[in-house]
């Protein structure tokens, strides 16, 4: 602990995050982990007792199957999977939101919903759920803020879609079962 009451990241954590960042060479320069994130990531890596080998493996794997900047939560999810299974898949790892999206798409398909109706229904369901939550828990929030949040969520989803769709179209990954629905 330093004189100001905050802990500095451990030397080990710094080494771990540096090894991870060096392993992201397959990503475009703008998508690599910025040095400004090293302190936070290093603390988490050290706290999780990550090894240098795991850091390198995760970085190499991530840069091979992803195009966008890594998130700390996703990398920690991948670390748990690596430790539990002894390896990582030859594709991205679907999270709970991805798997739920797959179930919803399958449900709408099985219900015979047209693509237009399915898309409109999904956006409307998202708006209903989001606005209802704020109406109940934060009634004084300005609707402009809610609208901005919904638009932001749509932009993030659009930003992520191409990577996921590339895997689905190629018939690989945790969501490959959506191939015949999305690419008939």
Coordinates of C-alpha atoms in Angstrom, one line a residue:
X1 CA 0.0 0.0 0.0
X2 CA 1.3 3.5 -0.8
X3 CA 1.0 6.7 1.2
X4 CA -2.2 7.6 -0.4
X5 CA -4.1 4.4 0.6
X6 CA -4.3 2.7 -2.8
X7 CA -2.5 -0.4 -3.7
X8 CA -0.2 -0.4 -6.7
X9 CA -0.5 -3.3 -9.1
X10 CA 1.8 -6.2 -8.3
X11 CA 4.8 -6.7 -10.5
X12 CA 3.5 -10.1 -11.3
X13 CA 0.2 -8.7 -12.5
X14 CA 2.1 -6.2 -14.7
X15 CA 4.1 -9.1 -16.2
X16 CA 0.9 -11.1 -16.8
X17 CA -0.9 -8.3 -18.6
X18 CA 2.1 -7.4 -20.6
X19 CA 2.5 -11.0 -21.8
X20 CA -1.2 -11.1 -22.6
X21 CA -1.0 -7.8 -24.5
X22 CA 2.1 -8.9 -26.5
X23 CA 0.1 -12.0 -27.6
X24 CA -2.6 -9.8 -29.2
X25 CA -0.4 -9.2 -32.3
X26 CA -3.2 -10.7 -34.5
X27 CA -5.4 -7.8 -33.8
X28 CA -5.3 -4.4 -35.5
X29 CA -3.2 -1.9 -33.6
X30 CA -6.3 0.1 -32.6
X31 CA -8.0 -3.0 -31.1
X32 CA -5.1 -4.1 -28.9
X33 CA -5.1 -3.6 -25.1
X34 CA -4.1 0.0 -24.4
X35 CA -1.3 0.5 -21.8
X36 CA -3.7 2.6 -19.8
X37 CA -5.6 -0.6 -19.0
X38 CA -2.6 -2.5 -17.7
X39 CA -3.0 -1.6 -14.1
X40 CA -6.6 -2.7 -13.7
X41 CA -6.1 -5.8 -15.8
X42 CA -2.9 -6.7 -14.0
X43 CA -4.6 -6.5 -10.6
X44 CA -7.3 -8.9 -11.8
X45 CA -4.9 -11.3 -13.5
X46 CA -2.8 -11.5 -10.3
X47 CA -5.8 -11.9 -8.1
X48 CA -7.0 -14.8 -10.2
X49 CA -3.5 -16.4 -10.0
X50 CA -3.1 -16.4 -13.7
X51 CA 0.1 -17.9 -15.0
X52 CA 2.3 -16.4 -17.8
X53 CA 1.4 -19.4 -19.9
X54 CA -2.3 -18.8 -19.5
X55 CA -1.9 -15.1 -20.3
X56 CA 0.0 -16.0 -23.5
X57 CA -2.5 -18.7 -24.4
X58 CA -5.5 -16.4 -23.9
X59 CA -3.9 -13.6 -25.9
X60 CA -3.0 -15.9 -28.8
X61 CA -6.4 -17.5 -28.8
X62 CA -8.2 -14.2 -28.6
X63 CA -6.3 -12.6 -31.5
X64 CA -6.9 -15.7 -33.6
X65 CA -10.7 -15.7 -33.2
X66 CA -11.7 -12.1 -32.6
X67 CA -11.4 -8.8 -34.4
X68 CA -12.4 -6.4 -31.6
X69 CA -10.7 -5.2 -28.4
X70 CA -10.9 -7.7 -25.6
X71 CA -13.0 -7.0 -22.5
X72 CA -11.8 -8.0 -19.1
X73 CA -14.9 -9.9 -18.2
X74 CA -14.8 -12.0 -21.4
X75 CA -11.1 -12.8 -20.9
X76 CA -11.8 -14.0 -17.3
X77 CA -14.7 -16.1 -18.6
X78 CA -12.2 -17.6 -21.1
X79 CA -9.7 -18.2 -18.3
X80 CA -12.3 -20.2 -16.3
X81 CA -13.2 -22.2 -19.4
X82 CA -9.5 -22.9 -20.1
X83 CA -8.9 -24.1 -16.5
X84 CA -12.1 -26.2 -16.5
X85 CA -11.6 -27.9 -19.8
X86 CA -7.8 -27.7 -20.4
X87 CA -8.3 -25.9 -23.7
X88 CA -10.2 -23.2 -25.5
X89 CA -12.5 -23.7 -28.5
X90 CA -11.4 -22.9 -32.0
X91 CA -14.0 -20.1 -32.1
X92 CA -15.4 -17.3 -29.9
X93 CA -17.1 -18.3 -26.6
X94 CA -20.8 -17.5 -26.5
X95 CA -21.9 -15.8 -23.3
X96 CA -25.3 -16.0 -21.6
X97 CA -26.7 -13.2 -23.7
X98 CA -25.5 -14.8 -26.9
X99 CA -27.1 -18.1 -26.0
X100 CA -30.4 -16.4 -25.0
X101 CA -30.4 -14.6 -28.3
X102 CA -30.1 -17.9 -30.0
X103 CA -33.1 -19.3 -28.1
X104 CA -35.1 -16.3 -29.0
X105 CA -34.3 -16.4 -32.7
X106 CA -35.1 -20.2 -32.7
X107 CA -38.4 -19.5 -30.9
X108 CA -39.4 -16.8 -33.4
X109 CA -38.4 -19.0 -36.3
X110 CA -40.4 -21.9 -34.9
X111 CA -43.4 -19.6 -34.4
X112 CA -43.2 -18.8 -38.1
X113 CA -42.5 -15.1 -37.6
X114 CA -41.2 -13.4 -40.7
X115 CA -37.8 -11.7 -40.5
X116 CA -39.4 -8.2 -40.5
X117 CA -41.9 -9.2 -37.7
X118 CA -39.2 -10.9 -35.7
X119 CA -36.9 -7.9 -35.8
X120 CA -39.7 -5.4 -35.0
X121 CA -40.9 -7.6 -32.2
X122 CA -37.4 -7.9 -30.7
X123 CA -36.8 -4.2 -30.7
X124 CA -40.3 -3.6 -29.2
X125 CA -39.7 -6.2 -26.5
X126 CA -36.4 -4.6 -25.7
X127 CA -38.0 -1.1 -25.4
X128 CA -40.9 -2.5 -23.3
X129 CA -38.5 -4.2 -20.9
X130 CA -36.1 -1.3 -20.6
X131 CA -38.6 1.4 -20.2
X132 CA -40.7 -0.7 -17.7
X133 CA -37.7 -1.3 -15.6
X134 CA -36.9 2.5 -15.4
X135 CA -40.6 3.4 -14.9
X136 CA -40.7 1.1 -11.9
X137 CA -37.3 1.7 -10.3
X138 CA -36.2 5.1 -11.5
X139 CA -39.4 7.0 -12.5
X140 CA -37.7 10.4 -12.6
X141 CA -35.3 9.5 -15.3
X142 CA -35.8 11.6 -18.4
X143 CA -37.1 9.6 -21.5
X144 CA -34.4 11.2 -23.6
X145 CA -31.8 9.3 -21.5
X146 CA -33.7 6.0 -22.0
X147 CA -34.0 6.5 -25.7
X148 CA -30.2 7.2 -25.8
X149 CA -29.5 4.0 -23.9
X150 CA -31.7 2.0 -26.3
X151 CA -30.0 3.5 -29.3
X152 CA -26.6 2.8 -27.7
X153 CA -27.5 -0.9 -27.1
X154 CA -28.6 -1.2 -30.7
X155 CA -25.3 0.3 -31.9
X156 CA -23.2 -2.1 -29.7
X157 CA -25.3 -5.0 -31.0
X158 CA -24.7 -3.9 -34.6
X159 CA -21.0 -3.5 -33.8
X160 CA -20.7 -7.1 -32.5
X161 CA -23.0 -8.7 -35.1
X162 CA -20.5 -9.2 -37.9
X163 CA -18.0 -11.3 -35.9
X164 CA -20.7 -13.5 -34.6
X165 CA -22.4 -13.8 -38.0
X166 CA -19.1 -14.7 -39.7
X167 CA -18.9 -17.7 -37.4
X168 CA -22.5 -18.7 -37.8
X169 CA -22.3 -18.5 -41.6
X170 CA -19.1 -20.6 -41.5
X171 CA -20.9 -23.2 -39.4
X172 CA -18.6 -22.9 -36.4
X173 CA -19.0 -21.6 -32.9
X174 CA -21.5 -21.9 -30.1
X175 CA -24.2 -20.4 -32.2
X176 CA -23.7 -22.4 -35.4
X177 CA -27.1 -24.0 -35.0
X178 CA -28.5 -20.6 -36.2
X179 CA -27.0 -21.1 -39.7
X180 CA -30.0 -22.6 -41.4
X181 CA -32.3 -20.0 -39.8
X182 CA -30.2 -16.9 -40.6
X183 CA -28.6 -18.2 -43.8
X184 CA -31.2 -20.4 -45.5

